[in-house]
Coordinates of C-alpha atoms in Angstrom, one line a residue:
Chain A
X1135 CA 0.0 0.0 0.0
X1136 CA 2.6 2.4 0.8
X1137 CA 4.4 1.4 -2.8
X1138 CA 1.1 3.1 -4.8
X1139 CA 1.1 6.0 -2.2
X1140 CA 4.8 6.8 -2.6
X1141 CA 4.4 5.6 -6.7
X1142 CA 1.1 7.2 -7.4
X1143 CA 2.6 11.1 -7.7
X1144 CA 5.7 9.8 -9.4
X1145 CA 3.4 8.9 -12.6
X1146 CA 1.9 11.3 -12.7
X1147 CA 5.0 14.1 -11.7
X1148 CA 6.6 12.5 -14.2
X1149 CA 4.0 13.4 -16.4
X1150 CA 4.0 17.3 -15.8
X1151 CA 7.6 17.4 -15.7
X1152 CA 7.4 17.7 -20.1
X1153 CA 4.4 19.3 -19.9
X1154 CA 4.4 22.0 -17.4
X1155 CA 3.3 25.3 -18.5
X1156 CA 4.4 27.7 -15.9
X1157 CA 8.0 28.3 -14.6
X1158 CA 7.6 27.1 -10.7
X1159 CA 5.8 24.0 -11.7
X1160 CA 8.6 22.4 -13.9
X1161 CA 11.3 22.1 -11.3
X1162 CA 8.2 21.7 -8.5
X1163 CA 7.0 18.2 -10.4
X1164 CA 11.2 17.0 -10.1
X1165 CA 11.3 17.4 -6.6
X1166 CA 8.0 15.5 -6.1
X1167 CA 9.8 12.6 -8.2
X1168 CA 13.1 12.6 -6.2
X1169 CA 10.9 12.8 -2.9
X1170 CA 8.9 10.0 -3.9
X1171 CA 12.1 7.7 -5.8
X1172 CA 13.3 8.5 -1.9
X1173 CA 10.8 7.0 -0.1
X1174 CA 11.0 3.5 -2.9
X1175 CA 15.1 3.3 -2.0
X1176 CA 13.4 3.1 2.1
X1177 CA 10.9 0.6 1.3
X1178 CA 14.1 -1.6 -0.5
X1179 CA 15.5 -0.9 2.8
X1180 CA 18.2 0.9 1.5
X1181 CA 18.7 3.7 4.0
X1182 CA 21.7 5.5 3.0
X1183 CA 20.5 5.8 -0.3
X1184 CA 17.6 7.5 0.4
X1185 CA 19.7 10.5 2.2
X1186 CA 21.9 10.6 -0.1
X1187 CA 19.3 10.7 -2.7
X1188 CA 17.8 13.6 -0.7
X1189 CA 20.6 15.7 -0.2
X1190 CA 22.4 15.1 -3.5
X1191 CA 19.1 15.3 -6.2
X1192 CA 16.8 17.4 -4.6
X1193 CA 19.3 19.5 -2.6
X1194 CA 21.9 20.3 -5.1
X1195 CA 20.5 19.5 -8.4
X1196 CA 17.0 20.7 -8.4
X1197 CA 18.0 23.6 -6.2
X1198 CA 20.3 24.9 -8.7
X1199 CA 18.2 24.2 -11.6
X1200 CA 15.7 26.7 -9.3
X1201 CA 18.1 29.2 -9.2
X1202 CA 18.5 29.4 -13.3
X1203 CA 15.4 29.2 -13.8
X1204 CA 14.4 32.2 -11.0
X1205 CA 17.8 33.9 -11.9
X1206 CA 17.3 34.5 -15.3
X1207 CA 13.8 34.5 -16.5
X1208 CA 13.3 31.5 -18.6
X1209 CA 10.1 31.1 -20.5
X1210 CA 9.1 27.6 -20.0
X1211 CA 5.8 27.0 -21.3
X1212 CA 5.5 26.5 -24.9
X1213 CA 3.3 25.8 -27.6
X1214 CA 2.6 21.8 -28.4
X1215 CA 0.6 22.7 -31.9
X1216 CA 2.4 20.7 -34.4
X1217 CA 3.0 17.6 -31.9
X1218 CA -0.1 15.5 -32.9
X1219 CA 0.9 15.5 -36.4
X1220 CA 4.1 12.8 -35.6
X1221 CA 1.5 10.8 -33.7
X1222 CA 1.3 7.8 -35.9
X1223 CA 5.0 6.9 -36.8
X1224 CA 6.2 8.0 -33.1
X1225 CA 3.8 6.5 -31.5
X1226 CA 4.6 2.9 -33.6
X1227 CA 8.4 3.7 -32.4
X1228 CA 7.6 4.0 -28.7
X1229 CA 5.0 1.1 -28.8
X1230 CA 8.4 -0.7 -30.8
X1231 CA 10.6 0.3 -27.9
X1232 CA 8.1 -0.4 -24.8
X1233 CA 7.9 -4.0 -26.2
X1234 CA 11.4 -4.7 -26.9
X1235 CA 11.8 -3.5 -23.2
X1236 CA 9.0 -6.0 -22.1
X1237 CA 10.6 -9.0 -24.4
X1238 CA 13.4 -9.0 -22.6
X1239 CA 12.0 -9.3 -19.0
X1240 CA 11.9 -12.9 -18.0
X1241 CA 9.0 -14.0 -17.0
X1242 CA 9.7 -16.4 -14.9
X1243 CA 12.6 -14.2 -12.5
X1244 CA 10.8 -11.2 -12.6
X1245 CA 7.0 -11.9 -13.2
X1246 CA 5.3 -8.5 -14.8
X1247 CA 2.4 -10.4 -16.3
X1248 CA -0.5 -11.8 -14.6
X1249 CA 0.4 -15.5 -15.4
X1250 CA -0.9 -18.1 -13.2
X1251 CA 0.9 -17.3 -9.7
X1252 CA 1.1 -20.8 -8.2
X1253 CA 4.5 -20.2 -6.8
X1254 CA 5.0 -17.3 -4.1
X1255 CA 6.3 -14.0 -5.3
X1256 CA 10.0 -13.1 -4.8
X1257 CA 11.4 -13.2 -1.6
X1258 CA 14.6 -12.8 -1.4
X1259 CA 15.8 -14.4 2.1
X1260 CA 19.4 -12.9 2.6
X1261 CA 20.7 -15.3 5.6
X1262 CA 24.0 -13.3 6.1
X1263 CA 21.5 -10.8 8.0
X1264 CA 21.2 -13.0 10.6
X1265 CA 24.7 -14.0 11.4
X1266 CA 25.4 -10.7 11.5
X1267 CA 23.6 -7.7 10.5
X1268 CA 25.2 -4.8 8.8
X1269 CA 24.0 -1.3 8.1
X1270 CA 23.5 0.0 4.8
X1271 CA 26.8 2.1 5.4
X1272 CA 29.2 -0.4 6.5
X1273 CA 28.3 -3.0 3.1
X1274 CA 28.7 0.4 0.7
X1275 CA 32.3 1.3 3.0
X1276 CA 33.0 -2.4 2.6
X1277 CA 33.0 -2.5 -0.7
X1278 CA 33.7 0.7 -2.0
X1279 CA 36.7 1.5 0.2
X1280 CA 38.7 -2.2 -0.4
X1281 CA 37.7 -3.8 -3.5
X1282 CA 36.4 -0.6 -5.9
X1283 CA 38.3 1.9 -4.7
X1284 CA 39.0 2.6 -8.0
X1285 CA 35.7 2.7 -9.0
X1286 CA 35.4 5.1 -6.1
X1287 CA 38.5 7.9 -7.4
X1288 CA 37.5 8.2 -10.8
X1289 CA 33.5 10.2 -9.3
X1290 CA 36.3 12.0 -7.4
X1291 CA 38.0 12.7 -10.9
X1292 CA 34.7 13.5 -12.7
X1293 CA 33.7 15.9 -9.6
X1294 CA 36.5 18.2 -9.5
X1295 CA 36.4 18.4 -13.8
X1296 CA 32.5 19.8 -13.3
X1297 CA 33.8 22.1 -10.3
X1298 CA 36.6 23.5 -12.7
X1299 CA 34.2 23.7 -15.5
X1300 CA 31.2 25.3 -14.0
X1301 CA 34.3 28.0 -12.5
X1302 CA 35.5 28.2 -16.1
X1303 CA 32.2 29.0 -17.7
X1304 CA 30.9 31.2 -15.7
X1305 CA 33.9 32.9 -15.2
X1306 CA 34.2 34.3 -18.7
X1307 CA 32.0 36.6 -18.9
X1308 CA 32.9 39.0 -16.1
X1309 CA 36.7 39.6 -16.5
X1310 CA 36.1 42.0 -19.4
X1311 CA 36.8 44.7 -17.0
X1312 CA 33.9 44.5 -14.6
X1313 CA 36.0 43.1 -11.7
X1314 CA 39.0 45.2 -10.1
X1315 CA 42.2 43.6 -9.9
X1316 CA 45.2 44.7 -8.7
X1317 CA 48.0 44.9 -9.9
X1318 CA 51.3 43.6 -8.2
X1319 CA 53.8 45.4 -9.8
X1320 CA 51.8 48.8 -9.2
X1321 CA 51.7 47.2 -5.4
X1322 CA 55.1 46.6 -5.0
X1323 CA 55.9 50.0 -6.0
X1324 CA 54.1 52.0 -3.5
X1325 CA 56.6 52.9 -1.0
X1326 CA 54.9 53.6 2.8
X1327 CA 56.8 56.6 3.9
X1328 CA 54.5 58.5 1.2
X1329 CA 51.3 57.1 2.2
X1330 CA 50.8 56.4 5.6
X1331 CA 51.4 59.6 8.0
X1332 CA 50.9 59.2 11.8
X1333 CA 48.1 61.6 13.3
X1334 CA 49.2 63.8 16.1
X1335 CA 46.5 61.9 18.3
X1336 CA 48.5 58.7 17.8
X1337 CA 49.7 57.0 22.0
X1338 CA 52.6 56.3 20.2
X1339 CA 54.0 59.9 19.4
X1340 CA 53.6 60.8 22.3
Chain B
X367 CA 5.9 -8.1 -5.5
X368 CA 7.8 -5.0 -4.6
X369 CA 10.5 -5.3 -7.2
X370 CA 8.7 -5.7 -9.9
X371 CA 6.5 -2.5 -9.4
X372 CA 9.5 -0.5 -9.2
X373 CA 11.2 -2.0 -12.3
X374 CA 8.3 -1.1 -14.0
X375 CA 8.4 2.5 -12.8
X376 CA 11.7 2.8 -13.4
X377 CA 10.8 1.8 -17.0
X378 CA 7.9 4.4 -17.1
X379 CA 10.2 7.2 -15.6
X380 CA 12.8 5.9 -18.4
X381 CA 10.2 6.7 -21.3
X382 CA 9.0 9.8 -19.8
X383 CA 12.0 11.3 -19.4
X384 CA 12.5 10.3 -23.0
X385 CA 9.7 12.0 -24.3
X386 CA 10.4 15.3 -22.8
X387 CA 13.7 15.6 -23.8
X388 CA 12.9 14.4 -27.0
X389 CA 10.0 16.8 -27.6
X390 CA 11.8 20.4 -25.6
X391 CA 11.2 23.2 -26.9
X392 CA 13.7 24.7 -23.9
X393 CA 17.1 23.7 -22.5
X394 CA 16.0 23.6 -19.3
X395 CA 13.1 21.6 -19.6
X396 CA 15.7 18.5 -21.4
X397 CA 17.9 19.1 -18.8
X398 CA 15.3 18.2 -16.1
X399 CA 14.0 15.4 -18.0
X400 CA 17.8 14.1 -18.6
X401 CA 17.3 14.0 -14.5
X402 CA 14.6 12.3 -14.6
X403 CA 15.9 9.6 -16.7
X404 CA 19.1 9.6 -14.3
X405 CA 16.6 9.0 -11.8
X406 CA 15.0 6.1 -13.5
X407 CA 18.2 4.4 -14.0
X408 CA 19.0 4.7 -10.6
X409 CA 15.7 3.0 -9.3
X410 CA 16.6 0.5 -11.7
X411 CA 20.1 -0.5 -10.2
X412 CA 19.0 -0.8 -6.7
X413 CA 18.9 -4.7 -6.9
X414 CA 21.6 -4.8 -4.7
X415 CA 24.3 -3.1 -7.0
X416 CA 26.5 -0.4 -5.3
X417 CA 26.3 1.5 -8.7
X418 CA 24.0 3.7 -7.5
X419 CA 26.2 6.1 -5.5
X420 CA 28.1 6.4 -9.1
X421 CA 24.7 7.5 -11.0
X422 CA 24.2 9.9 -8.5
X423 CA 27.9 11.3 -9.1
X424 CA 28.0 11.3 -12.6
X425 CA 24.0 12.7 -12.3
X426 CA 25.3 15.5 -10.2
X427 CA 28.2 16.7 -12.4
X428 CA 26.3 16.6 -15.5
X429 CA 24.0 18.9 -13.8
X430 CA 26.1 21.2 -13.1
X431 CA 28.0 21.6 -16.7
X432 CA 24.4 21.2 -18.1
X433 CA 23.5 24.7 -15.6
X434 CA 26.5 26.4 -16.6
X435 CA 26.5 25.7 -20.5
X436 CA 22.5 26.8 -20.1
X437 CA 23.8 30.1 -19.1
X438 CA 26.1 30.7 -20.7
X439 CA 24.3 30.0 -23.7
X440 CA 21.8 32.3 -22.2
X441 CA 23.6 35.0 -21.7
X442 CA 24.9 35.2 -24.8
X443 CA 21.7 34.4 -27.3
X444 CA 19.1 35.9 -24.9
X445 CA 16.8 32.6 -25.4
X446 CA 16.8 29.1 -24.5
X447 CA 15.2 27.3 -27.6
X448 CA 17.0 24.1 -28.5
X449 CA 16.7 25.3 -32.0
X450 CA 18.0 28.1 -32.5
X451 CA 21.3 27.1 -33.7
X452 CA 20.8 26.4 -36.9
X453 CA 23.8 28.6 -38.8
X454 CA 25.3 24.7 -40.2
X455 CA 22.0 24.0 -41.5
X456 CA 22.4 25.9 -45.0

């Protein structure tokens, strides 16, 4: 029950998210699917994924696609007139790709059609939890610390090329003289005993 | 039951994010529904795969370029149409 609560506004969030009209609503609908893809990753059990999922997506991403949208007007909404007119050859391509997606599904491992459900569904009985039961944390440290780590430097790699290209792009515009510099030379050559004077009020002097 | 559901939803996220970017009039609208289909992926490797933590890396950094070439490309053209660059077309 709490799968079609937490899945119901996903459908249909996913839904708006192409077809918003106004501004607000089309980074709203996101959120709503990152809250709700949140809650799945708790029902799986997996805990830290679900933080992470909040803090990382909705937290960094949609927040920052909210600030270009506020920061720089962007029309969203436009006009769907000539969209109807590729309806028969599109949709013959989607229907094409949602069933090559469904022929591929097995339906004996993972059961998507009502067949007849003598057996029980899938329950996946994991017994290590009951020698001894780790957290969500420790497996991920586990196993991305010893035997990935590799796996784990090259997001590290990837990170710091989007910090210094986000720095580099936005950079450009606004060294064509809008920012004062100084300049080091002109610095160096300042010489004190021309610009700093004591005032006769000064407990030193006296 | 359970993982079924979200496989399909995952799928239905996948197809839907598809569509919008496919059919975006606006940069920021395909870069939102490039998210979602981040987001769909991710549902999808949750069967006990650490790769997750990866998507969500990769789906972070792309979002930020993706922001920064937006405005850029903003800043410069004073409109966000996808197609609007169309000067190899002749």
């Amino acid at each position: 029950m709490i799968l079609s609560v937490l899945s119901s506004p996903t459908f249909v969030s996913g839904l708006m998210v192409a077809r918003a009209k106004k501004q607000v609503h089309s980074i709203l609908f996101p959120i709503l699917v990152f809250h709700d893809t949140s809650g799945l990753h708790l029902l799986l059990g997996l805990d830290f994924s679900a933080m992470i999922f909040l803090i990382v997506y909705i937290g960094a991403i949609a927040i920052s696609f909210q600030f270009i949208i506020m920061m720089f007007h962007i029309q969203i909404a436009e006009i769907h007139e000539d969209v109807l007119g590729y309806l028969p050859v599109s949709g013959i391509i989607g229907l094409i790709f949602w069933w090559e997606m469904f022929f591929i599904l097995d339906n004996e491992t993972i059961p998507l059609l009502p067949t007849q459900r003598n057996t029980t569904s899938l329950r996946y009985t994991f017994y290590a939890i009951k020698v001894r039961s780790w957290t969500n944390l420790e497996t991920l440290g586990h196993l991305l610390y010893t035997y990935y780590s590799v796996w784990f430097l090259v997001p590290s790699l990837i990170s710091l090329v989007s910090i210094i290209r986000a720095i580099v792009l936005t950079m450009h515009r606004t060294t064509h003289g809008a920012v004062k510099r100084q300049d080091v030379f002109q610095r160096n050559a300042i010489s004190f005993r021309r610009t700093i004077m004591r005032r006769p009020t000064d407990p030193i002097m006296r | 039951m359970m993982l079924e559901h979200i496989l399909v939803l995952s799928a239905y996220l996948f197809s839907i994010g598809i569509y919008g970017l496919i059919t975006s009039r606006n940069m920021v609208r395909a870069l939102m529904c490039l998210e979602l289909i981040l987001n769909a992926v991710n549902i999808n490797f949750l069967k006990g795969n650490i790769f997750s933590i990866f998507v969500i890396a990769i789906a972070a950094a792309e979002a930020s370029i993706g922001s920064a070439i937006v405005s850029s490309i903003y800043r410069n053209r004073k409109s966000t149409r996808i197609n609007q660059s169309t000067l190899l077309n002749k």
